[in-house]
XYZ file of C-alpha atoms in Angstrom:
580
model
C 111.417 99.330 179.476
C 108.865 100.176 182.527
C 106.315 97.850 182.679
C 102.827 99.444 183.014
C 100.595 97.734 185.961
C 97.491 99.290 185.239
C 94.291 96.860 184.418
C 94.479 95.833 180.929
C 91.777 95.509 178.328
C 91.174 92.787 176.409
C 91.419 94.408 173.312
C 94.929 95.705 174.335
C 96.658 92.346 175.692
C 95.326 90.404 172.246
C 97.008 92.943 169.943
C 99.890 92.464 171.606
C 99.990 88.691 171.482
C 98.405 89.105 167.476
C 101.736 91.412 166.998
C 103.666 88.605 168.782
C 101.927 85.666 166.591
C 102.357 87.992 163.249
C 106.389 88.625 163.798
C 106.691 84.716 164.076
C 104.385 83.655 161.730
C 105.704 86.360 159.099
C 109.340 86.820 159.740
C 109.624 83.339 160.271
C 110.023 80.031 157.802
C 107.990 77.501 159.523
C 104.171 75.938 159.688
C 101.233 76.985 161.326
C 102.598 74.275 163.823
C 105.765 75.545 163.992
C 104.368 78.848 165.160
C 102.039 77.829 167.506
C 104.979 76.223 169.161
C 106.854 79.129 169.311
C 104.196 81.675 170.597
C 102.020 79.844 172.940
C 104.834 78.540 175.090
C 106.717 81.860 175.470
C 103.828 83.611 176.787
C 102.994 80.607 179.076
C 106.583 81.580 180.568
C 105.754 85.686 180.627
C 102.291 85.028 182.487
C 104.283 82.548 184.591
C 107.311 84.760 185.453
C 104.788 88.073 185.977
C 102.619 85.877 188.600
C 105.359 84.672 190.578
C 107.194 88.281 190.839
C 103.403 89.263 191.749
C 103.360 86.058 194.629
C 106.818 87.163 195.966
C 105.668 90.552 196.210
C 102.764 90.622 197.883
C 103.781 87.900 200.254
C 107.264 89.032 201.210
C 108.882 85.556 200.337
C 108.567 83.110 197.419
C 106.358 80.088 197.917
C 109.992 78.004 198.693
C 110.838 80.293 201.848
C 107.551 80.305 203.015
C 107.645 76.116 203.388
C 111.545 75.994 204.041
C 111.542 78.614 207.165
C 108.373 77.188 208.534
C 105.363 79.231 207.623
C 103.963 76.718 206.387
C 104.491 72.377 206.309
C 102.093 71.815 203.230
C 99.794 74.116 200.762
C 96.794 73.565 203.167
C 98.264 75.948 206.189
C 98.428 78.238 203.272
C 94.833 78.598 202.740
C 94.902 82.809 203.115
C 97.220 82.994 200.249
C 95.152 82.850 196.850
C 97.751 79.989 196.326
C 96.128 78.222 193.583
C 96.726 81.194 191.324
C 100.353 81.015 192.482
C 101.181 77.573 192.589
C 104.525 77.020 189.739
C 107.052 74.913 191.388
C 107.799 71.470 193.371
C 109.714 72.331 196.668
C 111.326 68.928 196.270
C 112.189 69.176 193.139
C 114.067 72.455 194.087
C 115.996 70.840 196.985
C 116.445 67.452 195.354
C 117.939 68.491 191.951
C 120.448 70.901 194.411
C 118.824 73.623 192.137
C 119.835 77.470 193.666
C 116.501 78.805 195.565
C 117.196 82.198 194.171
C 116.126 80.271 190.504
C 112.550 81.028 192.201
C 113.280 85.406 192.243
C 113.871 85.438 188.658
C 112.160 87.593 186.455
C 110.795 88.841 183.293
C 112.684 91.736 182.798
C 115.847 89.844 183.993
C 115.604 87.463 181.232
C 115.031 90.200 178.401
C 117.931 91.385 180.067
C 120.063 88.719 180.000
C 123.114 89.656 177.565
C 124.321 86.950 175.090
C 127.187 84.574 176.428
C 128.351 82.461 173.359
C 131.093 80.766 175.404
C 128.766 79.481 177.939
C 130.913 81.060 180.910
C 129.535 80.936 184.117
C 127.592 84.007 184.650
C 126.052 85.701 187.634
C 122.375 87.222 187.025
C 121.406 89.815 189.945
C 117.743 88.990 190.268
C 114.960 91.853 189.430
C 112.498 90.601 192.570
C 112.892 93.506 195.229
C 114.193 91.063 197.941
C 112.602 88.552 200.543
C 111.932 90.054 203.390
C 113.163 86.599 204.898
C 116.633 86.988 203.105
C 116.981 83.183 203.111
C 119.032 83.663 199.873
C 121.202 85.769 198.248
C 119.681 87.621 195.069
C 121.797 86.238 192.131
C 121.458 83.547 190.643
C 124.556 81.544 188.419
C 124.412 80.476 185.015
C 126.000 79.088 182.115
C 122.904 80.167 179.477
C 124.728 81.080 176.256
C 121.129 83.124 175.697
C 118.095 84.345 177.189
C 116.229 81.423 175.359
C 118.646 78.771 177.119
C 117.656 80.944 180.401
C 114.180 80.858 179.598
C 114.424 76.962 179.421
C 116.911 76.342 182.502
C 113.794 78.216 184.417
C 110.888 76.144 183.299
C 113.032 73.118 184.033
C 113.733 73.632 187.026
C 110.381 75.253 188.067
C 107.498 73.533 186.405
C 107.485 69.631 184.779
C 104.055 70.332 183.210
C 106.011 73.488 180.997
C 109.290 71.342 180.904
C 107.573 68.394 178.820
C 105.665 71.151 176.578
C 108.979 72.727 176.192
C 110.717 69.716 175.351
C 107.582 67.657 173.031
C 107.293 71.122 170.933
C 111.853 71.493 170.522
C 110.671 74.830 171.260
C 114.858 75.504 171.884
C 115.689 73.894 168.426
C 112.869 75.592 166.525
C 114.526 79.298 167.753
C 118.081 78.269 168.373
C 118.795 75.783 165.846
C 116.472 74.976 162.928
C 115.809 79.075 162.855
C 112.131 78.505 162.592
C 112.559 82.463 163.160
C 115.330 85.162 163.018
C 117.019 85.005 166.941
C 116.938 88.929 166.495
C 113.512 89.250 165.756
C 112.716 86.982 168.163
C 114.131 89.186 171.440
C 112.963 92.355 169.407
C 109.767 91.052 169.410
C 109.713 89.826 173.041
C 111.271 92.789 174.797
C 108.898 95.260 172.783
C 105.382 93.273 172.952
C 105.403 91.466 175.733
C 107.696 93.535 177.719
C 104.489 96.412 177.756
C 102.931 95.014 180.766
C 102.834 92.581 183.617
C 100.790 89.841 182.850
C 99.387 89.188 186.667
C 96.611 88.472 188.097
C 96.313 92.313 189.195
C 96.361 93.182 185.096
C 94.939 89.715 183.313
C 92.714 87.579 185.342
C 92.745 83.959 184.771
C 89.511 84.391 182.230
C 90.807 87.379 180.237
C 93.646 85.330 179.655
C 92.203 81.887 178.856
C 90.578 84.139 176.770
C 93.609 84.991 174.930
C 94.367 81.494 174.857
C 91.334 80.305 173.131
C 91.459 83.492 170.360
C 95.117 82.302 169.399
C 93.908 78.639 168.857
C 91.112 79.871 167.104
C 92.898 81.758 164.804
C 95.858 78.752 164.506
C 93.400 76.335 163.475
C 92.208 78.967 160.895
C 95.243 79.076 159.303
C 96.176 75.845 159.532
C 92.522 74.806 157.428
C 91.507 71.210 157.872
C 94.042 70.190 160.045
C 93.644 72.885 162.912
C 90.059 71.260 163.643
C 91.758 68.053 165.128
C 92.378 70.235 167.939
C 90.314 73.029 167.431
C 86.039 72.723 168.433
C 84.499 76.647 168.618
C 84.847 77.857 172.167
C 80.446 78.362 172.068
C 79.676 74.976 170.954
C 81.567 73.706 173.927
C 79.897 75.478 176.276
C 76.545 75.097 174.722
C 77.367 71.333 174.892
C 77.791 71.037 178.163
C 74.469 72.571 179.139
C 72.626 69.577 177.575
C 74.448 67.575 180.123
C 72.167 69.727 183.226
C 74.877 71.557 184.540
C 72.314 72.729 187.338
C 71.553 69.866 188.640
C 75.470 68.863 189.258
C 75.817 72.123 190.637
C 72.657 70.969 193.068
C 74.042 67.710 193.774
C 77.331 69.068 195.221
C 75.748 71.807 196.966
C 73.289 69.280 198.877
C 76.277 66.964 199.248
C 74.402 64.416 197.190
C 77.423 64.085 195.419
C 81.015 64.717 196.649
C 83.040 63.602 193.408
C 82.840 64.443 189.680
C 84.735 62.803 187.377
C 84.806 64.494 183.804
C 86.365 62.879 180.701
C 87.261 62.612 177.124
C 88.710 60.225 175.139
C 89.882 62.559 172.296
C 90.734 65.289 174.315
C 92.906 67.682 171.706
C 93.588 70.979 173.786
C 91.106 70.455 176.534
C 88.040 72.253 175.998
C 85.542 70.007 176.933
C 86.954 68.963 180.430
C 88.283 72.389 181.279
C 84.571 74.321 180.355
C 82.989 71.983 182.278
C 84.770 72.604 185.141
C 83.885 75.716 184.803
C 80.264 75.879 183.779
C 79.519 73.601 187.190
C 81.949 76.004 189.784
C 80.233 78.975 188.138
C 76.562 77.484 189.019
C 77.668 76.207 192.062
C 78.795 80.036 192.960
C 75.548 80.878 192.061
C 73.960 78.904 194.474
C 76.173 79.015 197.819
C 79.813 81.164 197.227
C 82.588 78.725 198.452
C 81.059 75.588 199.615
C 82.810 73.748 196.701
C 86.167 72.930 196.289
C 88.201 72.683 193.182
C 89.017 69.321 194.463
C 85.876 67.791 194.196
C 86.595 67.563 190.336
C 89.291 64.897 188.788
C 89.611 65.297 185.160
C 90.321 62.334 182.530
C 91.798 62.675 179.173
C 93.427 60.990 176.253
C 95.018 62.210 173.134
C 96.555 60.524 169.924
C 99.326 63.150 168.964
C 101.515 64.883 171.038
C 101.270 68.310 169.947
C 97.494 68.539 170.505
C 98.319 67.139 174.154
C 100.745 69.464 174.810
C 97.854 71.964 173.638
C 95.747 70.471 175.889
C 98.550 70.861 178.975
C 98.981 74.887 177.884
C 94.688 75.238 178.409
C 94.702 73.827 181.222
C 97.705 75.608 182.895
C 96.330 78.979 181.533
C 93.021 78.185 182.744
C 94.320 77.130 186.095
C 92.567 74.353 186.170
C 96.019 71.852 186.705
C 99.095 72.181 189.304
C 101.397 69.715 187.807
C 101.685 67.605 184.664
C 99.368 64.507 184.407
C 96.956 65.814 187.516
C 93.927 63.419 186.358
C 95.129 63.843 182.612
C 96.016 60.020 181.199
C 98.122 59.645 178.446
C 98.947 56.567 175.871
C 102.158 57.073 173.797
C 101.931 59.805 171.145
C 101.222 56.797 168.097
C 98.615 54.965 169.756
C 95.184 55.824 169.859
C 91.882 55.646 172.025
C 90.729 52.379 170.035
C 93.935 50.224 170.425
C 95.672 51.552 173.508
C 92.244 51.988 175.812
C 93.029 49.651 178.462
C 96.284 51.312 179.089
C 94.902 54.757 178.746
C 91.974 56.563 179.551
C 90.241 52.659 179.858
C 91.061 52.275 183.326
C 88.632 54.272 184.547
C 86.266 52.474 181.884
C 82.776 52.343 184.006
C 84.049 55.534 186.594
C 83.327 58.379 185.172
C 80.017 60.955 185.703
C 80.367 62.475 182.523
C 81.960 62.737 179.215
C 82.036 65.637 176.551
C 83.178 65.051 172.945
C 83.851 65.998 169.609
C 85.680 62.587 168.454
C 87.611 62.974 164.937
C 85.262 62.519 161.802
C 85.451 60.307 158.520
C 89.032 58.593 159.823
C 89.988 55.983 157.235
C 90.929 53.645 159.983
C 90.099 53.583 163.198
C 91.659 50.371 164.676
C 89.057 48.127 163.305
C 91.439 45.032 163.084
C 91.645 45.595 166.691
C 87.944 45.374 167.672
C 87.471 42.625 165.287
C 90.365 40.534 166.919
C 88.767 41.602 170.534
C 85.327 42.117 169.821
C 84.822 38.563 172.410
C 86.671 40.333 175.082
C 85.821 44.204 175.334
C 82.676 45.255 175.939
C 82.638 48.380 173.768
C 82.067 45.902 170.503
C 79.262 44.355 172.631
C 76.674 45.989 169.823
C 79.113 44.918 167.122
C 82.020 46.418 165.476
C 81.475 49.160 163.367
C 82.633 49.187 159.983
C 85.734 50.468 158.859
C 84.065 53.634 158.094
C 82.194 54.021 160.275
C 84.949 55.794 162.965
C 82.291 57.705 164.755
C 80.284 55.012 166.495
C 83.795 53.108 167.857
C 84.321 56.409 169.328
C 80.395 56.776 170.651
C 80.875 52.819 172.277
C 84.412 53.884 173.988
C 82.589 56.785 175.702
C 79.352 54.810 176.194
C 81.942 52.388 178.135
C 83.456 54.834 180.240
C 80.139 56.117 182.017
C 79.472 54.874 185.561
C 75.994 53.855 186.149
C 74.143 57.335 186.463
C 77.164 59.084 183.619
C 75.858 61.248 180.983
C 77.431 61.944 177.500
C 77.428 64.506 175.115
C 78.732 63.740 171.685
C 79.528 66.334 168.995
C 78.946 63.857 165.910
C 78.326 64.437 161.932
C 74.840 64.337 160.781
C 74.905 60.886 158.786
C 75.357 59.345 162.146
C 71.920 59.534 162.711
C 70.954 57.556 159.659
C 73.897 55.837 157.697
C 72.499 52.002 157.015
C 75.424 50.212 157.752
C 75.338 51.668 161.196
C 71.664 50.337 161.966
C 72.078 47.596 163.744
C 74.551 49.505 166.635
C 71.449 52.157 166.410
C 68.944 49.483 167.190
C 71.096 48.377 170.251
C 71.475 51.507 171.578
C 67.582 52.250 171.505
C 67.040 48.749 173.124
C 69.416 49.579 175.793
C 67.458 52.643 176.430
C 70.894 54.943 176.824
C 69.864 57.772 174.104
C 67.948 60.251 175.946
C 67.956 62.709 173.101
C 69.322 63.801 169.589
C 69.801 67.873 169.054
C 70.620 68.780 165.587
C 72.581 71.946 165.152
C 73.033 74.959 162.223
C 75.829 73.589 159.090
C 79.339 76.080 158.718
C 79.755 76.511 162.672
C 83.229 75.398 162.143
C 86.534 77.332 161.176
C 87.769 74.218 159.112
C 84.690 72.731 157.584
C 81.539 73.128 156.915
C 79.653 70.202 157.668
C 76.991 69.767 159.715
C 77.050 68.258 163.194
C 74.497 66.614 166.254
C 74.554 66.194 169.698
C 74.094 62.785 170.802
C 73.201 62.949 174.786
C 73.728 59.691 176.670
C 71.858 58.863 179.711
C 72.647 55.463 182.004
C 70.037 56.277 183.964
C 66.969 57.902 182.450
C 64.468 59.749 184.191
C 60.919 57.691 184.252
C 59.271 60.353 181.796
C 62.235 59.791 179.320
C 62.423 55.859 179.267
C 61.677 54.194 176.310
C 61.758 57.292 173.858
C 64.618 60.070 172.517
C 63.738 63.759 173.140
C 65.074 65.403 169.639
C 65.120 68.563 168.847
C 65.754 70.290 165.131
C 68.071 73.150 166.168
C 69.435 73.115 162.526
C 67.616 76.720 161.773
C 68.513 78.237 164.869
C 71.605 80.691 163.556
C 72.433 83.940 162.895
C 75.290 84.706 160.000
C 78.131 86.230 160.952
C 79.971 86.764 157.739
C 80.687 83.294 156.298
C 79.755 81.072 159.494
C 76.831 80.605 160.953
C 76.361 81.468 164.869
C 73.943 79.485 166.622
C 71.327 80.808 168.772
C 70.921 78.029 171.155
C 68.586 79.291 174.033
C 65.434 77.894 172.570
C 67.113 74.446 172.239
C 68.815 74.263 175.553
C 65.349 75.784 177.378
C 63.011 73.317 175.521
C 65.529 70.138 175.767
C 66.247 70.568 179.361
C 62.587 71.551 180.484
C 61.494 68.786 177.837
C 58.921 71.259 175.885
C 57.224 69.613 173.075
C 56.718 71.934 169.658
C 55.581 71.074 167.009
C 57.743 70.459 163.274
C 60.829 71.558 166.029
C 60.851 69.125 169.052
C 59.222 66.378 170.952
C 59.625 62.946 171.666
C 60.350 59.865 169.610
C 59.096 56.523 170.752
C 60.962 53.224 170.567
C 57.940 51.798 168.319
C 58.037 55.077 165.927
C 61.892 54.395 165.586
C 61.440 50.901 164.862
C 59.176 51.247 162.292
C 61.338 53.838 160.609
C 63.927 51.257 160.871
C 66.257 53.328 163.541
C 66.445 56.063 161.003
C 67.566 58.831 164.282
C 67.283 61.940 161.537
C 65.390 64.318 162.845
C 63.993 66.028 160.209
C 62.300 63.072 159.619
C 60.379 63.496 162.691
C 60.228 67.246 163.314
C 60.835 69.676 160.444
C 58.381 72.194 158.891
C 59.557 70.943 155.406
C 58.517 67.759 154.231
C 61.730 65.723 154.398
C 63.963 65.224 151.541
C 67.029 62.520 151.558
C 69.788 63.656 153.021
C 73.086 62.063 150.978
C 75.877 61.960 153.590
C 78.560 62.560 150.901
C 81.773 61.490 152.943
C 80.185 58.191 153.245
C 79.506 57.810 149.445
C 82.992 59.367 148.313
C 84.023 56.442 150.734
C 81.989 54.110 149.059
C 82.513 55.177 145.417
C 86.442 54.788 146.188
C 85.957 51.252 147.883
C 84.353 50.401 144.590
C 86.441 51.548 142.713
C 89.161 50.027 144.274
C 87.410 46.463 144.003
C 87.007 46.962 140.270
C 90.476 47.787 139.552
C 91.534 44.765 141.537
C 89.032 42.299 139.735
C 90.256 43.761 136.654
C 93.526 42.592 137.531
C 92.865 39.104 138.155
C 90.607 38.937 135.343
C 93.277 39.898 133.028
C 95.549 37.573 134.617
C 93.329 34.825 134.194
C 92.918 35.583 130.547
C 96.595 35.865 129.758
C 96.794 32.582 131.560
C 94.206 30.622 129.341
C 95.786 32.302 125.941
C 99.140 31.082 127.257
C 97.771 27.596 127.689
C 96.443 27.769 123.831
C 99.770 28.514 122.864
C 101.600 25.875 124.534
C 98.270 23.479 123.286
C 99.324 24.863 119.417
């Protein structure tokens, strides 16, 4: 099949991933999971093989030849080459392993057309890449594949350890090969007739349109996976509308001016990467804005940590489509796939605990346990319980203290949270401390049904170590919650009042202002703030997770004190019948 190497639209490069996603969601016999392992990583490898052929092509040589016959010693002599676009392999790990350069020439079309070798002979595969002008090597490259999915892997393995631990966390071999997730035959149908319709370089899909592509697919897995797919999933426009709370501008000033020459971004329940990879972006855009090229992507390190391991590997895809990582772990930190954030921070994300400029979040919601045995066993020696330890329900604050901990001494935090935050009772008393500390500069509460997996409504909590003199000693809150337009059954917000009057700190009344420490205290730290701005005279808001959690609790206790009850009683008729 010709390739065709004219521009694509967007529309036209997400049918043909949809029409991918369909034949392996509905031909196959796995989860939403299962799919999701199956499509994302083989068009990770198509965008990966298409860019290289592109590199080779336009350069004359692979990256290898270029560094092995002396054009250049590292990637910085490189610096005319768009290299960061480019960038797939380890040199050493080429020469080390004793891997065959040629590995570097293969492409897509020579893997569709790899024919099936069930004995696992040794093979020779004549390499589609119109030659290296350098001729270091020949152009075939030797194999003992059985298939082109055994191909596919040998590839990635030798060519990329970021794609060889996706490969290998999601069995994405076993899935096709052996558990039959979906039908081998399908599988290459589907490959070498969708994907096979055009070159996905950077001369067809630039690195947006197909982040782009990226994002719509784990959209629509977390759709179809219901509650579960938002433990990965946050709506692409509430992550970039978070970020703006955080002053992107000003960053954007601060590097320009060189009154900063750093930025460390991080989460502590990172899922697929949003947060850190959009705020990369939001700050290089602005910085654009304001003087093209004077900042580097390497100003930027990037801190993460995640619980499972399919939601990191998620995480690892984003960031690779995004090009916004080179190789695996570059500034991403990682505890093993059963700890979590809570219990494993010190040998995660916690040692950069009191490093890092800023941290975006959308921490998991209602957990029935978030490690509280933990903080209560080390609530003497880790700061984060410094305000107390939060109830066992309470999930959400343990969260809001790990990222309070992480901030440097000028950070900033944005926190995607659930409303009852703002006003549960057994959470006062961490409230109370935070006000006294003076580190909430400002509470923005957002539209309900925003989500593809639930409905509830959410807040920004913005952290600020070091306030600005007009904000000390108050919270700037803002009632965004009617700010939405419906787009069939969610609801879209329309966030450039809120953003405009929160950043340029424009009082209005029954929709924002300023909330004193004295007016909090008196309200008993009750952060709702409806309570404070709202045209409607405020009714009491039930947070219902938090009673179903209470109601169950009690019930619980009742059953149990039933129990010993009746044991007691069956122990004082069993004395009067031993008495008789």
């Amino acid at each position: 099949m010709t390739m065709q190497t004219n521009s694509i639209l967007y529309s036209e490069i997400k049918k043909i991933v949809w029409a991918f996603a369909d034949m392996v969601r509905d031909k196959g016999n796995g989860t939403v999971e299962d799919y999701a392992k199956i499509v994302l990583p083989t068009c990770l490898v198509k965008r990966t093989l298409d860019l290289q052929a592109e590199f080779n092509k336009n350069n004359g040589s692979s990256f290898f030849e270029l560094v092995e016959m002396g054009a250049s010693s590292d990637e910085q002599a490189l610096s005319d080459i768009n290299l960061k676009s480019y960038r797939f392999y380890d040199n050493n790990s080429i020469k080390e392993n004793n891997l065959q350069p040629s590995i570097v020439l293969i492409t897509w079309a020579d893997l569709m057309g790899f024919q099936d070798n069930p004995n696992g002979d040794e093979r020779q595969v004549g390499v589609g890449q119109e030659g290296s002008k350098r001729l270091m090597f020949n152009q075939v490259y030797v194999t003992k594949a059985k298939n082109f999915v055994e191909l596919m892997f040998e590839i990635i393995e030798a060519l990329n350890t970021t794609m060889k631990h996706v490969f290998t966390t999601f069995e994405y071999r076993q899935l096709i090969l052996q558990k039959n997730i979906v039908p081998f035959s399908e599988f290459y149908k589907t490959c070498h007739a969708e994907l096979s319709k055009y070159e996905f370089n950077m001369e067809n899909i630039s690195t947006d349109m197909f982040s782009d592509i990226y994002m719509d697919l784990m959209g629509r897995f977390a759709s179809d996976a219901g509650k579960k797919g938002g433990e990965f999933f946050t709506p692409t426009p509430l992550v970039k509308n978070a970020w703006q709370f955080t002053d992107i501008k000003d960053y954007a000033r601060k590097l320009i001016s060189g009154q900063k020459t750093h930025i460390s971004i991080g989460d502590p329940t990172s899922g697929s990467n949003t947060f850190l990879i959009y705020g990369y972006d939001l700050i290089m855009a602005e910085c654009e804005k304001m003087e093209p090229g004077k900042v580097s992507k390497a100003v930027f390190s990037f801190y993460g940590q995640e619980l499972k391991a399919f939601q990191y590997c998620l995480g690892l895809i984003n960031m690779i489509f995004h090009n916004t990582i080179d190789t695996y772990n570059a500034g991403i930190e990682i505890s093993d796939q059963n700890s979590n954030v809570i219990t494993d921070y010190k040998n995660g994300i916690g040692r950069m605990r009191g490093q890092l400029d800023i941290v975006v979040a959308n921490p998991p919601y209602g957990t029935k346990n978030y490690g509280i045995e933990y903080a209560q066993a080390n609530k003497s020696k880790d700061d984060r319980w410094k305000f107390g330890v939060p109830k066992k329900a309470e999930g959400e604050y343990a969260f809001l203290m790990t990222i309070y901990d992480l901030l440097n001494k000028q950070g900033k935090a944005v926190i995607v949270m659930p409303l009852g935050t703002l006003f549960r009772d057994s959470a006062k008393e961490i409230r109370k401390h935070l006000l006294q500390e003076d580190i909430i500069e400002g509470i923005v509460t957002l539209p309900g049904n925003m989500f593809l997996t639930t409905s509830i409504p959410v807040v920004l909590w913005i952290l600020n170590k070091d306030k600005k003199e007009a904000d000390k000693g108050k919270v700037f809150m803002v009632n965004a919650s009617k700010d939405f337009k419906k787009v069939g059954k969610f609801n879209n917000w329309q966030e450039q009042k809120a953003i405009q009057n929160y950043l340029e700190r424009i009082e209005e009344v029954d929709y924002c202002g300023y909330a004193d420490f004295a007016t909090l205290e008196k309200n008993k730290f009750n952060l709702s703030v409806q309570r404070y701005f709202s045209k409607e005279k405020e009714k009491e808001i039930v947070d219902i997770v938090s009673l179903e959690k209470e109601i169950i609790e009690l019930e619980t206790n009742l059953v149990a004190k039933k129990s010993q009850m009746n044991s007691l009683i069956s122990q004082v008729l069993a004395l009067e019948v031993s008495d008789e």
